[in-house]
Tab-separated table of C-alpha atoms and ligand atoms in Angstrom:
chain	number	residue	atom	x	y	z
A	1	MET	CA	15.967	16.596	-5.252
A	2	LYS	CA	14.600	13.777	-3.062
A	3	GLN	CA	11.460	11.871	-4.248
A	4	VAL	CA	8.434	12.534	-2.062
A	5	TYR	CA	5.317	10.489	-0.988
A	6	LYS	CA	2.394	12.805	-0.638
A	7	GLU	CA	-0.551	11.243	1.273
A	8	THR	CA	-3.954	12.023	-0.163
A	9	LEU	CA	-6.249	11.184	2.668
A	10	HIS	CA	-7.587	14.688	3.205
A	11	GLN	CA	-8.531	17.383	0.466
A	12	ASP	CA	-7.184	20.437	2.327
A	13	TYR	CA	-4.583	19.288	4.434
A	14	GLY	CA	-1.845	16.692	4.194
A	15	GLN	CA	1.705	15.265	5.221
A	16	PHE	CA	4.477	14.295	3.014
A	17	PHE	CA	7.524	11.805	3.381
A	18	THR	CA	10.680	11.894	1.540
A	19	ILE	CA	11.580	8.584	-0.009
A	20	SER	CA	15.081	7.621	0.917
A	21	ARG	CA	14.694	4.414	-1.032
A	22	GLU	CA	11.548	2.855	-2.621
A	23	LEU	CA	11.525	-1.007	-1.681
A	24	TYR	CA	8.369	-2.144	-3.645
A	25	ARG	CA	5.394	-0.669	-5.486
A	26	GLU	CA	2.513	-2.668	-7.053
A	27	GLU	CA	-1.024	-2.200	-8.009
A	28	THR	CA	-2.700	-5.231	-6.279
A	29	GLU	CA	-6.362	-6.678	-7.308
A	30	HIS	CA	-7.541	-4.529	-4.402
A	31	GLN	CA	-5.239	-1.415	-3.853
A	32	GLU	CA	-2.115	0.394	-4.858
A	33	LEU	CA	0.578	-0.749	-2.434
A	34	VAL	CA	3.961	1.146	-1.861
A	35	ILE	CA	6.626	0.280	0.791
A	36	PHE	CA	9.474	2.825	1.010
A	37	GLU	CA	12.099	4.059	3.659
A	38	ASN	CA	12.018	7.507	5.095
A	39	ALA	CA	14.717	9.059	7.282
A	40	VAL	CA	12.396	9.897	10.195
A	41	PHE	CA	9.995	7.005	10.510
A	42	GLY	CA	12.035	4.001	8.889
A	43	LYS	CA	10.103	1.804	6.605
A	44	VAL	CA	6.415	2.999	5.589
A	45	LEU	CA	3.638	0.917	4.143
A	46	ALA	CA	1.096	3.036	2.199
A	47	LEU	CA	-2.082	1.929	0.302
A	48	ASP	CA	-4.061	3.845	-2.093
A	49	GLY	CA	-2.061	7.033	-1.140
A	50	ILE	CA	-2.649	6.706	2.629
A	51	ILE	CA	0.038	5.829	5.091
A	52	GLN	CA	-0.772	2.505	7.017
A	53	THR	CA	1.975	1.957	9.248
A	54	THR	CA	5.662	2.617	9.744
A	55	THR	CA	8.494	0.594	11.601
A	56	GLY	CA	9.064	3.949	13.758
A	57	ASP	CA	5.691	4.394	15.391
A	58	ASN	CA	3.649	1.491	14.660
A	59	HIS	CA	3.998	0.223	18.165
A	60	ILE	CA	1.663	2.822	19.662
A	61	TYR	CA	-1.260	1.977	17.288
A	62	HIS	CA	-0.852	-1.883	17.700
A	63	GLU	CA	-0.358	-1.974	21.491
A	64	MET	CA	-3.286	0.204	22.028
A	65	LEU	CA	-5.576	-1.953	19.537
A	66	VAL	CA	-4.728	-5.118	21.270
A	67	HIS	CA	-3.585	-4.655	24.936
A	68	VAL	CA	-6.506	-2.537	25.942
A	69	PRO	CA	-9.241	-5.044	25.163
A	70	LEU	CA	-7.236	-8.194	26.057
A	71	LEU	CA	-5.993	-6.818	29.455
A	72	ALA	CA	-9.424	-5.441	30.231
A	73	HIS	CA	-11.087	-8.837	29.330
A	74	GLY	CA	-8.500	-10.918	31.366
A	75	GLU	CA	-9.589	-14.336	30.118
A	76	ALA	CA	-9.583	-13.937	26.355
A	77	SER	CA	-9.088	-17.180	24.626
A	78	ASP	CA	-9.924	-16.570	20.940
A	79	VAL	CA	-9.268	-13.383	19.040
A	80	LEU	CA	-10.358	-12.323	15.744
A	81	ILE	CA	-8.320	-9.656	13.681
A	82	VAL	CA	-10.127	-8.211	10.699
A	83	GLY	CA	-7.568	-6.675	8.365
A	84	GLY	CA	-4.266	-6.028	9.725
A	85	GLY	CA	-2.111	-7.721	6.882
A	86	ASP	CA	1.218	-6.034	7.881
A	87	GLY	CA	1.153	-8.316	11.048
A	88	GLY	CA	1.733	-5.788	13.817
A	89	THR	CA	-1.647	-6.629	15.523
A	90	LEU	CA	-1.006	-10.216	15.186
A	91	ARG	CA	2.486	-9.655	16.850
A	92	GLU	CA	0.873	-8.064	19.823
A	93	ALA	CA	-1.933	-10.598	20.074
A	94	VAL	CA	0.198	-13.661	20.343
A	95	LYS	CA	1.970	-12.165	23.287
A	96	HIS	CA	-0.994	-13.175	25.237
A	97	PRO	CA	-1.942	-16.633	26.389
A	98	LEU	CA	-4.592	-17.209	23.665
A	99	ALA	CA	-5.830	-20.518	22.072
A	100	SER	CA	-6.078	-18.769	18.742
A	101	ALA	CA	-5.572	-15.532	16.952
A	102	THR	CA	-7.190	-15.677	13.615
A	103	MET	CA	-6.520	-12.746	10.992
A	104	VAL	CA	-8.719	-12.199	8.083
A	105	GLU	CA	-7.093	-10.053	5.542
A	106	ILE	CA	-8.506	-9.393	2.137
A	107	ASP	CA	-5.133	-8.802	0.255
A	108	SER	CA	-2.549	-11.490	0.417
A	109	HIS	CA	-0.078	-9.133	-1.192
A	110	VAL	CA	-0.081	-6.967	1.978
A	111	ILE	CA	0.700	-10.112	4.017
A	112	ASP	CA	3.451	-11.399	1.616
A	113	LEU	CA	5.142	-7.965	0.947
A	114	SER	CA	4.986	-7.230	4.564
A	115	LYS	CA	6.600	-10.285	5.587
A	116	THR	CA	9.363	-9.705	2.803
A	117	HIS	CA	9.964	-6.084	3.127
A	118	LEU	CA	8.690	-5.378	6.750
A	119	PRO	CA	9.527	-8.247	8.853
A	120	GLU	CA	9.878	-6.108	11.886
A	121	LEU	CA	6.163	-5.534	11.889
A	122	SER	CA	5.082	-9.164	12.420
A	123	ASP	CA	8.260	-10.192	14.220
A	124	GLY	CA	7.695	-14.021	13.647
A	125	ALA	CA	3.948	-13.875	14.616
A	126	PHE	CA	2.852	-15.366	11.330
A	127	ASP	CA	4.670	-18.545	12.576
A	128	ASP	CA	3.302	-18.524	15.947
A	129	PRO	CA	1.248	-21.761	16.642
A	130	LYS	CA	-1.742	-19.616	17.834
A	131	ALA	CA	-1.775	-17.720	14.490
A	132	GLU	CA	-4.210	-18.610	11.787
A	133	VAL	CA	-4.382	-16.373	8.714
A	134	VAL	CA	-7.322	-16.468	6.384
A	135	VAL	CA	-7.237	-14.484	3.170
A	136	GLY	CA	-10.548	-13.108	2.456
A	137	ASP	CA	-13.174	-10.389	3.097
A	138	GLY	CA	-13.474	-9.690	6.747
A	139	TYR	CA	-17.258	-8.711	5.968
A	140	ALA	CA	-18.071	-11.860	4.491
A	141	TYR	CA	-16.175	-13.883	7.212
A	142	VAL	CA	-18.135	-12.473	10.219
A	143	GLU	CA	-21.263	-12.863	8.182
A	144	ASN	CA	-20.490	-16.616	7.556
A	145	THR	CA	-18.539	-18.126	10.371
A	146	ASP	CA	-19.956	-20.201	13.221
A	147	ARG	CA	-16.873	-19.563	15.453
A	148	ARG	CA	-17.244	-17.231	18.462
A	149	PHE	CA	-14.575	-14.822	19.696
A	150	ASP	CA	-13.724	-13.116	22.981
A	151	VAL	CA	-12.347	-10.096	21.364
A	152	ILE	CA	-12.609	-9.003	17.750
A	153	ILE	CA	-10.270	-6.274	16.620
A	154	VAL	CA	-10.995	-4.283	13.260
A	155	ASP	CA	-7.607	-3.232	11.978
A	156	SER	CA	-8.870	-1.776	8.773
A	157	SER	CA	-7.788	1.048	6.674
A	158	ASP	CA	-9.780	4.264	6.462
A	159	PRO	CA	-13.334	3.722	5.118
A	160	ILE	CA	-12.418	3.896	1.379
A	161	GLY	CA	-12.186	0.982	-1.139
A	162	PRO	CA	-12.277	-2.461	0.445
A	163	SER	CA	-12.449	-1.228	3.941
A	164	ALA	CA	-15.632	0.841	3.561
A	165	VAL	CA	-17.794	-2.190	4.531
A	166	LEU	CA	-15.847	-2.577	7.677
A	167	PHE	CA	-17.590	0.520	9.009
A	168	SER	CA	-21.217	-0.488	8.184
A	169	GLU	CA	-24.054	-1.479	10.595
A	170	GLU	CA	-24.424	-5.004	9.033
A	171	PHE	CA	-20.748	-5.717	9.680
A	172	TYR	CA	-20.835	-4.589	13.322
A	173	ARG	CA	-24.053	-6.530	13.773
A	174	ASN	CA	-22.344	-9.618	12.647
A	175	CYS	CA	-19.375	-8.904	14.759
A	176	ARG	CA	-21.845	-8.794	17.769
A	177	ARG	CA	-23.048	-12.172	16.712
A	178	CYS	CA	-19.484	-13.582	16.495
A	179	LEU	CA	-18.549	-12.290	20.176
A	180	LYS	CA	-18.838	-14.673	23.111
A	181	PRO	CA	-20.881	-13.133	26.125
A	182	GLY	CA	-18.785	-10.446	27.668
A	183	GLY	CA	-16.791	-10.191	24.432
A	184	ILE	CA	-15.226	-6.729	23.240
A	185	LEU	CA	-15.149	-5.316	19.695
A	186	ILE	CA	-12.478	-2.893	18.940
A	187	THR	CA	-12.499	-0.540	15.900
A	188	GLN	CA	-10.103	1.998	14.503
A	189	ASN	CA	-12.028	5.241	13.915
A	190	GLY	CA	-9.639	7.816	12.448
A	191	VAL	CA	-8.526	11.101	13.736
A	192	PRO	CA	-11.531	12.865	15.288
A	193	TYR	CA	-10.176	16.452	14.365
A	194	LEU	CA	-10.085	15.549	10.715
A	195	GLN	CA	-12.577	12.585	10.432
A	196	SER	CA	-15.237	13.492	12.691
A	197	ASP	CA	-17.815	11.688	11.065
A	198	GLU	CA	-16.195	8.286	11.550
A	199	LEU	CA	-16.569	8.869	15.258
A	200	THR	CA	-20.112	10.160	15.048
A	201	ASN	CA	-21.211	7.443	12.611
A	202	GLY	CA	-19.417	4.737	14.505
A	203	HIS	CA	-20.912	5.888	17.912
A	204	HIS	CA	-24.342	5.991	16.291
A	205	ILE	CA	-24.254	2.453	14.925
A	206	LEU	CA	-22.420	0.872	17.893
A	207	SER	CA	-24.786	2.232	20.476
A	208	GLY	CA	-27.650	0.805	18.662
A	209	LEU	CA	-26.233	-2.658	18.965
A	210	PHE	CA	-24.129	-2.805	22.166
A	211	GLU	CA	-24.714	-2.149	25.959
A	212	ASP	CA	-21.438	-0.412	26.531
A	213	VAL	CA	-19.839	1.799	23.942
A	214	ALA	CA	-16.780	4.093	24.366
A	215	PHE	CA	-13.919	5.528	22.559
A	216	TYR	CA	-10.251	5.919	23.611
A	217	LEU	CA	-7.535	7.904	22.199
A	218	ALA	CA	-3.669	7.616	21.343
A	219	THR	CA	-1.530	9.951	19.402
A	220	VAL	CA	0.102	8.181	16.408
A	221	PRO	CA	2.509	10.660	14.619
A	222	THR	CA	1.947	9.347	11.224
A	223	TYR	CA	-1.832	9.307	11.541
A	224	SER	CA	-1.377	13.123	11.477
A	225	GLY	CA	-3.945	15.823	12.755
A	226	GLY	CA	-4.099	14.721	16.441
A	227	PRO	CA	-4.912	11.815	18.448
A	228	MET	CA	-6.747	8.935	16.759
A	229	ALA	CA	-9.838	7.227	18.103
A	230	PHE	CA	-10.283	3.567	18.778
A	231	GLY	CA	-14.051	2.363	19.348
A	232	TRP	CA	-14.875	-0.134	22.169
A	233	ALA	CA	-18.154	-2.107	22.184
A	234	SER	CA	-19.395	-4.858	24.375
A	235	ASP	CA	-22.548	-6.263	25.936
A	236	SER	CA	-20.957	-6.037	29.236
A	237	THR	CA	-19.781	-2.965	31.263
A	238	ALA	CA	-17.279	-5.173	33.349
A	239	PRO	CA	-14.225	-5.207	31.091
A	240	ARG	CA	-14.201	-1.355	30.602
A	241	ASN	CA	-14.707	-0.889	34.400
A	242	CYS	CA	-11.740	-3.088	35.079
A	243	THR	CA	-9.754	-1.597	37.878
A	244	LEU	CA	-6.104	-0.095	37.510
A	245	GLU	CA	-4.905	-2.626	40.076
A	246	THR	CA	-6.261	-5.488	37.963
A	247	LEU	CA	-4.613	-4.131	34.760
A	248	ARG	CA	-1.344	-3.807	36.484
A	249	GLU	CA	-1.477	-7.374	37.863
A	250	ARG	CA	-2.418	-8.802	34.507
A	251	PHE	CA	0.219	-6.768	32.688
A	252	GLU	CA	2.845	-7.910	35.023
A	253	THR	CA	1.663	-11.696	34.831
A	254	HIS	CA	1.905	-11.517	31.260
A	255	ALA	CA	5.287	-9.713	31.305
A	256	LEU	CA	4.387	-7.678	28.428
A	257	GLN	CA	7.169	-5.549	27.012
A	258	THR	CA	5.717	-2.333	25.590
A	259	GLY	CA	6.951	0.896	24.076
A	260	TYR	CA	3.655	2.836	24.591
A	261	TYR	CA	0.952	0.906	26.600
A	262	THR	CA	1.006	0.947	30.353
A	263	PRO	CA	-2.127	0.202	32.668
A	264	GLU	CA	-2.114	3.859	33.537
A	265	ILE	CA	-2.193	5.194	29.882
A	266	HIS	CA	-4.991	2.452	29.275
A	267	LYS	CA	-7.156	3.986	31.923
A	268	GLY	CA	-6.355	7.646	30.967
A	269	ALA	CA	-7.039	6.927	27.189
A	270	PHE	CA	-10.781	6.724	27.861
A	271	ALA	CA	-10.749	10.279	29.148
A	272	LEU	CA	-12.081	12.464	26.173
A	273	PRO	CA	-11.656	16.211	25.588
A	274	PRO	CA	-15.202	17.764	25.432
A	275	ARG	CA	-14.994	18.528	21.865
A	276	ILE	CA	-14.382	14.957	20.946
A	277	SER	CA	-17.103	13.813	23.485
A	278	ARG	CA	-19.591	15.970	21.673
A	279	LEU	CA	-18.722	14.270	18.289
A	280	MET	CA	-20.333	11.211	19.723
A	281	THR	CA	-23.612	12.597	19.501
A	282	GLY	CA	-22.988	14.438	16.420
B	301	SAM	N1	-3.102	0.826	10.791
B	301	SAM	C1	-3.774	1.143	9.655
B	301	SAM	C2	-4.567	2.378	9.485
B	301	SAM	O1	-5.285	2.843	10.406
B	301	SAM	O2	-4.364	3.036	8.499
B	301	SAM	C3	-4.497	-0.011	9.106
B	301	SAM	C4	-3.412	-0.913	8.378
B	301	SAM	S1	-3.861	-2.491	7.888
B	301	SAM	C5	-2.518	-2.698	6.760
B	301	SAM	C6	-5.295	-2.392	7.039
B	301	SAM	C7	-5.560	-3.724	6.242
B	301	SAM	O3	-7.031	-3.971	6.163
B	301	SAM	C8	-5.105	-3.646	4.705
B	301	SAM	O4	-4.022	-4.548	4.779
B	301	SAM	C9	-6.216	-3.976	3.898
B	301	SAM	O5	-5.796	-4.736	2.838
B	301	SAM	C10	-7.201	-4.687	4.962
B	301	SAM	N2	-8.586	-4.611	4.473
B	301	SAM	C11	-9.226	-3.612	3.758
B	301	SAM	N3	-10.553	-4.067	3.620
B	301	SAM	C12	-10.598	-5.260	4.211
B	301	SAM	C13	-11.690	-6.230	4.091
B	301	SAM	N4	-12.897	-6.081	3.653
B	301	SAM	N5	-11.489	-7.358	4.818
B	301	SAM	C14	-10.328	-7.757	5.371
B	301	SAM	N6	-9.071	-6.878	5.174
B	301	SAM	C15	-9.440	-5.687	4.746
């Protein structure tokens, strides 16, 4: 009988993974961390009973989190990643011609253990000269820093435990303060069919702070229950209205190699089914 990892994110619905081999298990200062191998998805990172990422399908999430804002912006120089300790978001960010990609992760164990057991996730990005890693609370970082960024990407876990503050109005207000004019904030807002509050609350808070607020979708198999939603917020409507031709030019200029992202998918991802659109207003 194979050992099984049961996700505990939802009360009345769930997914499980058989564990071919457990690579690591630890109760860190912040959360319970498990890394194991699964026959379908490869290596899997789970925190506090919730699947965070897998070597099999992480490219969908990380490419959509990073290339959508960076290609829409077009001139991003400084990027802040809040969370993202596995290094997948940093991996995609350093593919762009940035001056700096700063990652603020609360749990150094996630970084260290991902480097050891999941090196495919960061793929050397931690050693990129543009990368700067800060171990600390992302909430406190945006509250206190004098730095300004073109794009802020919140690659947080679900709003439970240390991530809960990363969904608060105060946090988003400080993100707005840390953005340069025309900058873009990207958030992960869960799977709308199962976590509708995350979209409704996210829209309510962000639309009180930013001129242009939208959500876009991508289906990531291990974030089960349908497509997941990413939040988009900016003081300018220009980056979201970036034309398909411009996105194609930038995509080709940067010679990005992707497994999911294309400029066409980028544009189409903002088309929401009516039932998801309606969640925005509650
Ligand atoms: N893709 C994932 C998902 O949607 O489930 C997110 C994965 S990423 C590993 C989330 C990271 O956010 C974790 O490493 C966690 O330690 C980090 N994190 C949680 N709360 C944080 C905070 N307040 N400041 C900075 N990082 C935080």
